[in-house]
Coordinates of C-alpha atoms and ligand atoms in Angstrom, one line a residue:
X472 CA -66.6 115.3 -27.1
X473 CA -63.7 115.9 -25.0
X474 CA -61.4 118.4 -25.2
X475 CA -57.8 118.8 -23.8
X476 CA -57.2 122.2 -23.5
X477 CA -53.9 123.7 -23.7
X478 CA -51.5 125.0 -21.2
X479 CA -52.2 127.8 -22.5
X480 CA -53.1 130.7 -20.1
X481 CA -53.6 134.1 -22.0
X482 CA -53.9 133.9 -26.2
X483 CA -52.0 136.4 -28.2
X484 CA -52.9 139.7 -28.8
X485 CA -52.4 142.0 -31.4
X486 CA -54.2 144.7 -33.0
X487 CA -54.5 143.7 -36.8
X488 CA -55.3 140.3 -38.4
X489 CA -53.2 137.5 -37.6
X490 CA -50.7 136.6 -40.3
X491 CA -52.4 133.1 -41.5
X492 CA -55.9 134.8 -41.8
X493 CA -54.4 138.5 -43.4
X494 CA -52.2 136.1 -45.9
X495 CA -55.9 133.9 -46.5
X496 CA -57.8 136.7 -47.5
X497 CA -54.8 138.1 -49.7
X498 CA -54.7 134.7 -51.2
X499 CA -58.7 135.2 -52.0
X500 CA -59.3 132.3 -50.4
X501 CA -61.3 134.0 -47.3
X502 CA -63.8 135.8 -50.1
X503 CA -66.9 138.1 -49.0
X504 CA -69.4 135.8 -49.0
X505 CA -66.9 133.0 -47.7
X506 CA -68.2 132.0 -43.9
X507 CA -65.5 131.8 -41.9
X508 CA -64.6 129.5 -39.0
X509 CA -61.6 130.5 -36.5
X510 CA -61.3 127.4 -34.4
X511 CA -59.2 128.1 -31.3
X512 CA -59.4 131.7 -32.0
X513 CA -58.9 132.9 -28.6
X514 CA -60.1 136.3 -27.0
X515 CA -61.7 136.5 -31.3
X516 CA -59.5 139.3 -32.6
X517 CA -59.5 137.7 -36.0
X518 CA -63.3 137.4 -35.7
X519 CA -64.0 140.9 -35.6
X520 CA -62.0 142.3 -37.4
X521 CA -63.4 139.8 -40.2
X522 CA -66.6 141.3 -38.9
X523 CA -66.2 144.4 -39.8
X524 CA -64.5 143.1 -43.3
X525 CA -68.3 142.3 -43.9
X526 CA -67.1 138.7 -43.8
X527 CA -69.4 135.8 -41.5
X528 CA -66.9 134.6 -39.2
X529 CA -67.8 132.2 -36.1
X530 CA -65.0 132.2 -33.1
X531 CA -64.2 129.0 -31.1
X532 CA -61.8 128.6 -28.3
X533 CA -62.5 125.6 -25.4
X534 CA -61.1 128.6 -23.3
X535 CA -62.7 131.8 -24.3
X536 CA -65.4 130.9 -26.3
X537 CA -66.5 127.8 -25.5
X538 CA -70.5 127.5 -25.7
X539 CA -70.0 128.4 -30.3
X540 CA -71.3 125.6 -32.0
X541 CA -69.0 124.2 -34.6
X542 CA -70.7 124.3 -37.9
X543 CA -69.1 123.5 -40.7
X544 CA -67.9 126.4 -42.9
X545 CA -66.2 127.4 -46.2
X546 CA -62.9 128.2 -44.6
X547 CA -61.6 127.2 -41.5
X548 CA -58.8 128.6 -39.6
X549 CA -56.5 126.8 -36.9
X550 CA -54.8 129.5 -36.1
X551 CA -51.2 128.9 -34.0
X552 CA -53.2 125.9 -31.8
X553 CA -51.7 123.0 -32.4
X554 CA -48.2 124.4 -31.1
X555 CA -49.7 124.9 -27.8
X556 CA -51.4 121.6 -27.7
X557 CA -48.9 118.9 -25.5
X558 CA -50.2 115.8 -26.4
X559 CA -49.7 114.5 -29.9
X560 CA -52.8 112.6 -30.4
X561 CA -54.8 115.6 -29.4
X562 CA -53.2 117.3 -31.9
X563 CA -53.9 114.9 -34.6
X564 CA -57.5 115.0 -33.5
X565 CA -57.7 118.7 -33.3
X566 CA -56.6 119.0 -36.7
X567 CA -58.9 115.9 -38.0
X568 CA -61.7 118.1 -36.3
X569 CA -61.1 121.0 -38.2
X570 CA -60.8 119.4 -41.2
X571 CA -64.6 117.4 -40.7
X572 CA -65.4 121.2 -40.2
X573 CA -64.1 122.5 -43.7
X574 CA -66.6 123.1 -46.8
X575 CA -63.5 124.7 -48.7
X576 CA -60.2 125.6 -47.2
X577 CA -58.2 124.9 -44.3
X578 CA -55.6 127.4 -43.0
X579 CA -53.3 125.7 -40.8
X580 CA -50.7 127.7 -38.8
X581 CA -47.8 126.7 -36.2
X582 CA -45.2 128.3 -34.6
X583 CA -41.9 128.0 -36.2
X584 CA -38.4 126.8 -34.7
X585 CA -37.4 130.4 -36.5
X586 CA -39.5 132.0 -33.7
X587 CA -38.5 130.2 -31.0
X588 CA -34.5 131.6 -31.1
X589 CA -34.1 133.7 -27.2
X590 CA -37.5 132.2 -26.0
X591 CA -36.4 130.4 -22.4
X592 CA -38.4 127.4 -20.9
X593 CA -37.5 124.1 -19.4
X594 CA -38.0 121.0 -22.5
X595 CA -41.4 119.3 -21.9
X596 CA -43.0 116.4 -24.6
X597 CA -41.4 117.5 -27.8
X598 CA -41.9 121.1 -27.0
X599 CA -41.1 123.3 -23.7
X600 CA -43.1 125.3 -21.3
X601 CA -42.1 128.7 -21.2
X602 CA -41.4 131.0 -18.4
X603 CA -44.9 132.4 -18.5
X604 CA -45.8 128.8 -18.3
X605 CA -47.4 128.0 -21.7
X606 CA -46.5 125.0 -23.4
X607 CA -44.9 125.6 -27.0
X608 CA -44.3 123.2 -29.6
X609 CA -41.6 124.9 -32.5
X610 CA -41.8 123.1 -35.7
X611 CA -39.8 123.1 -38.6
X612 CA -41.4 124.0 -41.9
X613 CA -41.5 120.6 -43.4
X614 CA -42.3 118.9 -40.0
X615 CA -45.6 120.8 -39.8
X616 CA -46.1 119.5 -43.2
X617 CA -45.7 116.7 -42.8
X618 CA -47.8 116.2 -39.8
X619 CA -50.7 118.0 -41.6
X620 CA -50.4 115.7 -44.6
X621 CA -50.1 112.3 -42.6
X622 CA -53.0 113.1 -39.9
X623 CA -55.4 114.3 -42.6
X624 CA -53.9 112.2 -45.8
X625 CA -54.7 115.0 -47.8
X626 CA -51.7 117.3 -49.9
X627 CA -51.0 120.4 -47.6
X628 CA -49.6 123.7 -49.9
X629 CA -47.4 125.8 -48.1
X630 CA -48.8 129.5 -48.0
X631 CA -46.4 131.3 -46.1
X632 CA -43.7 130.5 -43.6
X633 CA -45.1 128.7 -40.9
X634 CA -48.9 128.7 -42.7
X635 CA -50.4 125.5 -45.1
X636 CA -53.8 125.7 -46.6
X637 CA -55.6 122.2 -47.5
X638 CA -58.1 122.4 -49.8
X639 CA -61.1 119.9 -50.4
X640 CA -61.6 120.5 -53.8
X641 CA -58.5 120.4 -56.0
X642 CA -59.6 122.6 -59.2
X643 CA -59.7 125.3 -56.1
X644 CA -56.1 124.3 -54.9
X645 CA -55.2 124.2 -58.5
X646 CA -57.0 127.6 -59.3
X647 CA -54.6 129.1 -56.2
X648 CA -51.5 127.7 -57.9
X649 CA -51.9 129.1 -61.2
X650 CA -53.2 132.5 -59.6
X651 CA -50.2 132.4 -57.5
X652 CA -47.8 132.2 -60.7
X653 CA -49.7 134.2 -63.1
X654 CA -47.3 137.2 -63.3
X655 CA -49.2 140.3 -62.0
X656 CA -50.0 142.2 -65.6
X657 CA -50.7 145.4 -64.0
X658 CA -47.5 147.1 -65.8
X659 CA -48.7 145.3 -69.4
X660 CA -52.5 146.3 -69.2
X661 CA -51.3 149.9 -67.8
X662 CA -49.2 150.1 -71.3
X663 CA -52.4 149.1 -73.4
X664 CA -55.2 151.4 -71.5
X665 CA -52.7 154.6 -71.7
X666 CA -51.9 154.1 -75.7
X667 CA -55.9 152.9 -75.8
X668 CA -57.8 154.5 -73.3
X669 CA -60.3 155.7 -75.4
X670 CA -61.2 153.1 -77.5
X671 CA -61.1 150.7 -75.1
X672 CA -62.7 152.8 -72.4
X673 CA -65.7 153.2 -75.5
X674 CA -65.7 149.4 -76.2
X675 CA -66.5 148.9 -72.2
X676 CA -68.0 151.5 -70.9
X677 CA -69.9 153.5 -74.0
X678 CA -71.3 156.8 -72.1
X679 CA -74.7 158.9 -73.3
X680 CA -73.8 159.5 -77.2
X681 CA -71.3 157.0 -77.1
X682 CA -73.4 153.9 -76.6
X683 CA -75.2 154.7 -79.8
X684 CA -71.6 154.9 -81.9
X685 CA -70.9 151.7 -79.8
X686 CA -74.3 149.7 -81.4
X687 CA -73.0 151.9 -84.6
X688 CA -70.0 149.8 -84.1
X689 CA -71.5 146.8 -82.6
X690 CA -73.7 145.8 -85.5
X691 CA -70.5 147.1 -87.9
X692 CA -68.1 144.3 -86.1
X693 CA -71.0 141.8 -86.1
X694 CA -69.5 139.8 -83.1
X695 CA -67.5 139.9 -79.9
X696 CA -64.4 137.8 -81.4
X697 CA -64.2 140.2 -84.7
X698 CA -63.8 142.8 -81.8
X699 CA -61.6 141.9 -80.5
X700 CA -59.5 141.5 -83.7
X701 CA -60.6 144.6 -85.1
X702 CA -58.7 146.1 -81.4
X703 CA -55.7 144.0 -82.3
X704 CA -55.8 145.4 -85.7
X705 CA -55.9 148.8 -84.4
X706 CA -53.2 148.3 -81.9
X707 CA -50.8 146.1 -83.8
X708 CA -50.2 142.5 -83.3
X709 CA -47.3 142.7 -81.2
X710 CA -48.3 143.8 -78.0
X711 CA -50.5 141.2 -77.8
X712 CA -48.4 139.0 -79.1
X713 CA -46.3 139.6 -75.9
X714 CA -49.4 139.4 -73.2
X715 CA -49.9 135.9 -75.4
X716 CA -46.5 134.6 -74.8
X717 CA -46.4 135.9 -71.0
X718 CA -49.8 134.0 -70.4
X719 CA -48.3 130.7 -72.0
X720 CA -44.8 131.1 -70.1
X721 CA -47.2 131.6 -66.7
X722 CA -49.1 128.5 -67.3
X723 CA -45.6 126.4 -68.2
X724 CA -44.2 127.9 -64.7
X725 CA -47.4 126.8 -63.2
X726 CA -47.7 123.0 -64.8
X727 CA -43.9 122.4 -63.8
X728 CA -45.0 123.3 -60.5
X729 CA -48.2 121.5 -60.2
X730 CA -46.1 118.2 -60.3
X731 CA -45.4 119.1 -56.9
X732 CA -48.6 118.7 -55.5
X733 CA -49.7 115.3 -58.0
X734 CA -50.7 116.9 -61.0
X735 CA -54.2 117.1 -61.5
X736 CA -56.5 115.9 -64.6
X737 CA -57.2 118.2 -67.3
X738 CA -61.0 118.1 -65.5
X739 CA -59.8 119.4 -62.2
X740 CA -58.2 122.8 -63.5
X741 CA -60.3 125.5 -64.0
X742 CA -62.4 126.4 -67.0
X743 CA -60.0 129.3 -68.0
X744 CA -57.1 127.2 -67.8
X745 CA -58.4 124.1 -69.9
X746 CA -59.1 127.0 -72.7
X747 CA -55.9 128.2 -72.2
X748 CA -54.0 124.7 -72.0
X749 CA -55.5 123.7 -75.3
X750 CA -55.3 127.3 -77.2
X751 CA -51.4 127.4 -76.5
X752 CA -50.1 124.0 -76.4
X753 CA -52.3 122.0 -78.7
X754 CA -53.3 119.3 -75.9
X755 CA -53.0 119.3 -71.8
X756 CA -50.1 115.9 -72.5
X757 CA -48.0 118.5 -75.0
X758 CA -48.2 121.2 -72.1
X759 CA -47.3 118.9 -69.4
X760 CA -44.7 117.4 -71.4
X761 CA -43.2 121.4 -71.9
X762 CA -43.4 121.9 -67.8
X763 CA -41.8 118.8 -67.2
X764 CA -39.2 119.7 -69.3
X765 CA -38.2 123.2 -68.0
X766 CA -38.7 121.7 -64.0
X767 CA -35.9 119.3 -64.6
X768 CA -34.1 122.1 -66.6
X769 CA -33.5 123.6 -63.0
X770 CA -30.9 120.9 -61.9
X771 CA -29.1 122.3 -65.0
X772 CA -26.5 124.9 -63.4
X773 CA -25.1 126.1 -66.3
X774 CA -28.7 126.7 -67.8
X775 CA -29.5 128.4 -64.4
X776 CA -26.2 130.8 -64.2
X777 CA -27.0 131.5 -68.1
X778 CA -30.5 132.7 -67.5
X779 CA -29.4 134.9 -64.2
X780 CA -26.8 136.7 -66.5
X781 CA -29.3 137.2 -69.3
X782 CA -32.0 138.3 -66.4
X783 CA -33.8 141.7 -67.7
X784 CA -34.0 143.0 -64.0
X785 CA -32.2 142.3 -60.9
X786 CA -28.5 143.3 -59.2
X787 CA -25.6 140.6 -60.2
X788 CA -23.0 140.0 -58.3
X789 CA -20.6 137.2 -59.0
X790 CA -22.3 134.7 -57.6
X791 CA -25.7 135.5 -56.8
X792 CA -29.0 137.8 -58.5
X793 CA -30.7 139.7 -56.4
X794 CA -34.7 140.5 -57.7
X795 CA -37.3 142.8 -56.0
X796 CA -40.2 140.9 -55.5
X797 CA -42.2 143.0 -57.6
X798 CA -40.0 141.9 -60.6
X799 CA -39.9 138.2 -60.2
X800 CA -42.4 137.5 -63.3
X801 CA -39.9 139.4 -65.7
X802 CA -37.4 136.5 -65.4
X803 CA -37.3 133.6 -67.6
X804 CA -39.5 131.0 -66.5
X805 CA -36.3 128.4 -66.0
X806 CA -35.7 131.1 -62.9
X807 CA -39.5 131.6 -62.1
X808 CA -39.8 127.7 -61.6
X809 CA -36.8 127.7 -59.4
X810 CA -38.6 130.4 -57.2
X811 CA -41.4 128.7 -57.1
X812 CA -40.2 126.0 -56.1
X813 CA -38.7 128.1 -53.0
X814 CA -42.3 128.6 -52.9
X815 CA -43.4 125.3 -52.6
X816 CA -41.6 124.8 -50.0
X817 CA -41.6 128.2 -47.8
X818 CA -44.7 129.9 -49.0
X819 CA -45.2 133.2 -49.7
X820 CA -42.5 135.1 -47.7
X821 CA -44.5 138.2 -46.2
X822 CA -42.6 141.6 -46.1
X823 CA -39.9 140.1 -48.2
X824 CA -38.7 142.9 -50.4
X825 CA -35.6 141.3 -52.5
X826 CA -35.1 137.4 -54.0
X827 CA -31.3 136.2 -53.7
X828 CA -31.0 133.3 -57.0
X829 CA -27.7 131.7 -55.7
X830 CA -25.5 130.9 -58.6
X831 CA -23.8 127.4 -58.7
X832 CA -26.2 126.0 -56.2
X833 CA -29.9 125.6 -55.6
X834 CA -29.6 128.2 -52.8
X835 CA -33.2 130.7 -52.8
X836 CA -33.0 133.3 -50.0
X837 CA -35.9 135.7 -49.4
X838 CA -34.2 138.7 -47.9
X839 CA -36.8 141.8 -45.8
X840 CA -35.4 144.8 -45.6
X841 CA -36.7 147.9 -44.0
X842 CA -38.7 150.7 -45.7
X843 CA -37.6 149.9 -49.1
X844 CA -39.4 152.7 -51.2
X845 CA -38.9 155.4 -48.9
X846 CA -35.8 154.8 -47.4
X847 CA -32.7 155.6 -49.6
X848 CA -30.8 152.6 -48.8
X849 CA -32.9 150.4 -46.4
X850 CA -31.3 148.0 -44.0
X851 CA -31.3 143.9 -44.0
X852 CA -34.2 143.0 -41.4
X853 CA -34.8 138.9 -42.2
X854 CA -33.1 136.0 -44.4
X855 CA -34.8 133.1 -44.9
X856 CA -32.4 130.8 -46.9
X857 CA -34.1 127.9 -48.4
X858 CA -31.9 124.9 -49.4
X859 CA -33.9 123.3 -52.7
X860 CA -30.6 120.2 -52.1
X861 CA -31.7 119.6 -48.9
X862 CA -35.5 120.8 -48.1
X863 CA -33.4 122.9 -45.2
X864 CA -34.4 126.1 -44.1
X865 CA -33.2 128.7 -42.3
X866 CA -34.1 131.8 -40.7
X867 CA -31.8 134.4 -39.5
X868 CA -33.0 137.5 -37.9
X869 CA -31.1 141.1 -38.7
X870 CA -33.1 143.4 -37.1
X871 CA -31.0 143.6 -33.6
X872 CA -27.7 143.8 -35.6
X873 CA -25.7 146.4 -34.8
X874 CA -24.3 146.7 -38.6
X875 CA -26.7 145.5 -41.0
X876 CA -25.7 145.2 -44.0
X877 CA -27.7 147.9 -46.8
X878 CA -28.8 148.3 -50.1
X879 CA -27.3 150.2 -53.2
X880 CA -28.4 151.4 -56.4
X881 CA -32.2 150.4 -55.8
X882 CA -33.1 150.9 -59.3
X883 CA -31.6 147.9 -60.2
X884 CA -33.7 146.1 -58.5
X885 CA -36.9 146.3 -60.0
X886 CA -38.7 146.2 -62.9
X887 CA -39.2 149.3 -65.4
X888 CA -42.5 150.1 -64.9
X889 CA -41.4 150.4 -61.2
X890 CA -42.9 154.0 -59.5
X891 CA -39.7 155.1 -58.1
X892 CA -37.5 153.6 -60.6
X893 CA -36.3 157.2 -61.7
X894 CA -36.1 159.0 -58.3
X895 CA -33.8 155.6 -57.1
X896 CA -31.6 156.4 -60.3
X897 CA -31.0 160.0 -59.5
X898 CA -29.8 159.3 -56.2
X899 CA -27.1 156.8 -57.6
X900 CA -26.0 159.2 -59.9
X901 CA -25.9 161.7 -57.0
X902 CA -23.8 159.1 -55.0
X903 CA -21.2 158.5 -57.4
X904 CA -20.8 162.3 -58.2
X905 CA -20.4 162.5 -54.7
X906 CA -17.4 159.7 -55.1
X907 CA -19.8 157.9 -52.5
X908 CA -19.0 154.2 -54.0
X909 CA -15.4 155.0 -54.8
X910 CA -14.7 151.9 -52.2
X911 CA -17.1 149.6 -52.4
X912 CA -15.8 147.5 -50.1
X913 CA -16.7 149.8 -47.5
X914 CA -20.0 151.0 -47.9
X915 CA -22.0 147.5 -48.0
X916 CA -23.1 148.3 -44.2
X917 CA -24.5 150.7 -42.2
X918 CA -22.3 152.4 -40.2
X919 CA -19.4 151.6 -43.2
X920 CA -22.0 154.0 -45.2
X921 CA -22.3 156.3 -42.8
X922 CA -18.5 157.0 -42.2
X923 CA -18.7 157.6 -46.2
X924 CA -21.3 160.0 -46.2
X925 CA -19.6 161.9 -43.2
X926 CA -16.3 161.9 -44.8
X927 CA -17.9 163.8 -48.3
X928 CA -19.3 165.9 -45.7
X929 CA -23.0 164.7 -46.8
X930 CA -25.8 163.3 -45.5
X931 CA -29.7 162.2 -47.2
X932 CA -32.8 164.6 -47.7
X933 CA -34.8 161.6 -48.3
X934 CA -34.0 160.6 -51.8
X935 CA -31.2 163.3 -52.5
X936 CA -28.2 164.5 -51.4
X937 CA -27.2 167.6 -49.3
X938 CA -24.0 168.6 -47.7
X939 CA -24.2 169.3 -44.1
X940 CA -24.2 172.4 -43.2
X941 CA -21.2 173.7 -40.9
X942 CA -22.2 174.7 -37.6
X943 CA -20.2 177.8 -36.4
Ligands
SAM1382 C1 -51.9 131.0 -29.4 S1 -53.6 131.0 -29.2 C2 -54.0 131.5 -30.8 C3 -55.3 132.3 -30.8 C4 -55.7 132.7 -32.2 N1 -56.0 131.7 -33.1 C5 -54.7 133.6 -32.8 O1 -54.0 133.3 -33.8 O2 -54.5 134.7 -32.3 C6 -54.0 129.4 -29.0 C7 -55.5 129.1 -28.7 O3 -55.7 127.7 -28.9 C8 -56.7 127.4 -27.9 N2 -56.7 125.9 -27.8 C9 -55.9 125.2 -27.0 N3 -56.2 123.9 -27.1 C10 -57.2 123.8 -28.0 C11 -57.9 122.7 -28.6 N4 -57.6 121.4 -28.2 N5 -58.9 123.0 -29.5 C12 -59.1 124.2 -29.9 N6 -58.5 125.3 -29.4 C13 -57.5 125.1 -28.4 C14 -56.3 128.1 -26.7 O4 -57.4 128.3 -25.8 C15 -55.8 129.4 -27.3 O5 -56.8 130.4 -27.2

């Protein structure tokens, strides 16, 4: 087999895990006992560090590893190759390669136009070599899409900006959909272990004197399901009755999705969603019916701008809400299908910290901003505005301005059960005591906010507010 190797003289370095592979086994779909593959891996960062994850990982590059043999494997990771590679065809075949390669997953990076802004070089093929004399193809988000899905014929989901798995089986790609909706219930099971630590800590992990109250208890409740009843009974229907309606609403958001990528068969979803499907909608065509309906809901704008006003959590302004990330699952799912469908198209954004819902327009903007728990009012870093109208996207990058623009009144941001919720209030409240938002019109950037500050005569003590002391 021959190989064209890329003009590519030195592969990148960096001390952690490479985005695509760090957002792969996030994602769960690099597991322990997964056996990795990092075809064109370069100098093998990401295969030792996988290494010493525990995790089998095999590194090879035509350049720096050549002499690995290629053995097929659960996941396999193309990591930022095919943007060096010049010629089109060897692209395609790269990528066909890789694929013949994959037992489970493919993780398929390129480099995107986003990147490319201040990069010089002189335009070569459909790319341009650089000044250190690599060749670099940018792509757009839906071109490298689209090239994935036409060489290998197979549906590509966007993971991340820039990053597409394809997966061989689709219950997995349909058991990383639903995952990826399924709102994270860490702040509903925290509420039902602190009110029932101790009887549910007894039901599941009985200690010394305990276990024998918990057969006591066992052969007195006879079976698992009257258990389980008998713990509703002694907690009251209702909180459960909420988990039950969150865990329907997460399946709706995920079947209006799922049309995105064909929707599968009943047979091709995982176990846990079949039994899930046909507890809370009666039959899989009822359910599919339901997530039809609230996907095409989305088009409605006054349906939209009714569910952003009526929004539980989140910053309004006129026209937009803004949503920590954290928070997204508290919305309605009219709003949670509109994100996801940002989704579908973007990925996961890493490091985003705040969702902008544009109102009057299907406008989704995933905004990074600096520190956002630990600095008081952290600075815009990233936008990456994706047009839902169009299927454009674009990037724009904050982090050289000279006058960012800054967040406010964090607390509104995020969700109750939020850590810092309280200590985010209490420095608003200090603010506006301080007549620090008296005009607002000012304050929205940094330097605007720092002219305010100096004229109270204040400054932050991380998340308070002290006056300066005058120096003699
Ligand atoms: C930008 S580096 C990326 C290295 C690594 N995957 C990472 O993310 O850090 C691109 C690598 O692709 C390799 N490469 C170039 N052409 C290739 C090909 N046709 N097949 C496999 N790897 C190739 C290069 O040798 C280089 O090490």
């Amino acid at each position: 087999m021959t190989v064209t190797i890329a003009r590519h003289k030195t592969a990148m370095s960096r001390n952690m895990l490479s985005r695509p592979v760090a957002r792969a086994l996030g994602d769960g779909i690099i597991e322990e006992d997964s056996r990795v593959l990092d075809y064109g891996c370069g100098r093998g960062g990401d295969v030792a560090r996988l290494e010493r994850l525990g995790i089998h990982c095999d590194g090879y590059d035509p350049v720096y590893r050549p002499s690995t043999i290629r053995t097929a494997s659960d996941v396999v990771n193309l990591g930022y190759v095919l943007n060096v590679i010049e010629d089109v065809g060897e692209r395609a075949r790269t990528l066909k390669r890789t694929w013949d390669l994959t037992i489970r997953c493919l993780v398929v990076s390129g480099r995107l136009e986003s990147e490319a802004k201040g990069l010089e070089g002189a335009s070569h093929r459909d790319g341009i070599v650089t000044t250190a004399g690599t060749f670099q193809k940018f792509f757009t988000q839906t071109e490298l899409r689209d090239f994935i899905e036409h060489t290998l014929q197979q549906h590509a989901t966007a993971a991340a900006p820039g990053v597409f798995y394809v997966f061989r089986d689709p219950t997995a790609e349909q058991g990383f959909l639903a995952r990826r909706v399924r709102r994270t219930s860490a702040s509903r099971s925290r509420i039902v272990l602190e009110q029932h630590e101790d009887l549910l800590v007894s039901l599941v992990l009985p200690r010394g004197d305990e276990r024998s109250q918990f057969a006591e208890l066992e052969a007195e409740l006879g079976s698992v399901r009257s258990a389980f009843s008998f713990v509703r009974r002694a907690t009251g229907d209702e909180r459960w009755d909420r988990i039950r309606v969150g865990r329907s609403e997460d399946l709706l958001v995920y079947l209006a999705l799922s049309r995105f990528a064909r929707r599968p068969a009943i047979g091709a979803l995982p176990p846990v969603l079949q039994n899930d499907i046909r507890d809370f909608f009666g039959s899989y065509k009822a359910a599919c019916a339901q997530g039809d309906r609230l996907l095409f809901a989305i088009s409605e704008t006054a349906r939209v701008n009714e569910a952003m006003r009526a929004a539980p959590v989140g910053k309004r302004t006129r026209d937009a809400l803004y949503v920590h990330t954290s928070a997204l699952a508290e919305l309605a799912p009219i709003l949670r299908v509109l994100e996801g469908c940002g989704r579908v198209l973007l990925g996961a954004v890493d490091d985003a910290t705040l969702v902008k819902f544009s109102a009057d327009r299907p406008v989704l903007s995933y905004l990074g901003y600096g520190d956002f728990d630990n600095d008081p009012h952290p600075a815009l870093k990233f936008a990456y505005v994706s047009h839902l109208d169009s299927l454009h996207l674009d990037y724009r990058d904050y982090s050289e301005h000279a006058n960012p623009p800054i967040l406010h009144r964090k607390e509104l941001f995020v969700a109750e059960g939020y850590p810092t919720r309280e200590r985010f209030a209490r420095l608003t409240r200090q603010e506006i005591a301080h007549g620090l938002y008296r005009d607002p019109t000012r304050i929205g950037t940094r330097n605007g906010w720092a002219e305010a500050l100096a004229s109270r005569g204040v400054q932050h003590r991380g998340h308070s507010i002290v006056r300066i002391a005058k120096s003699d």
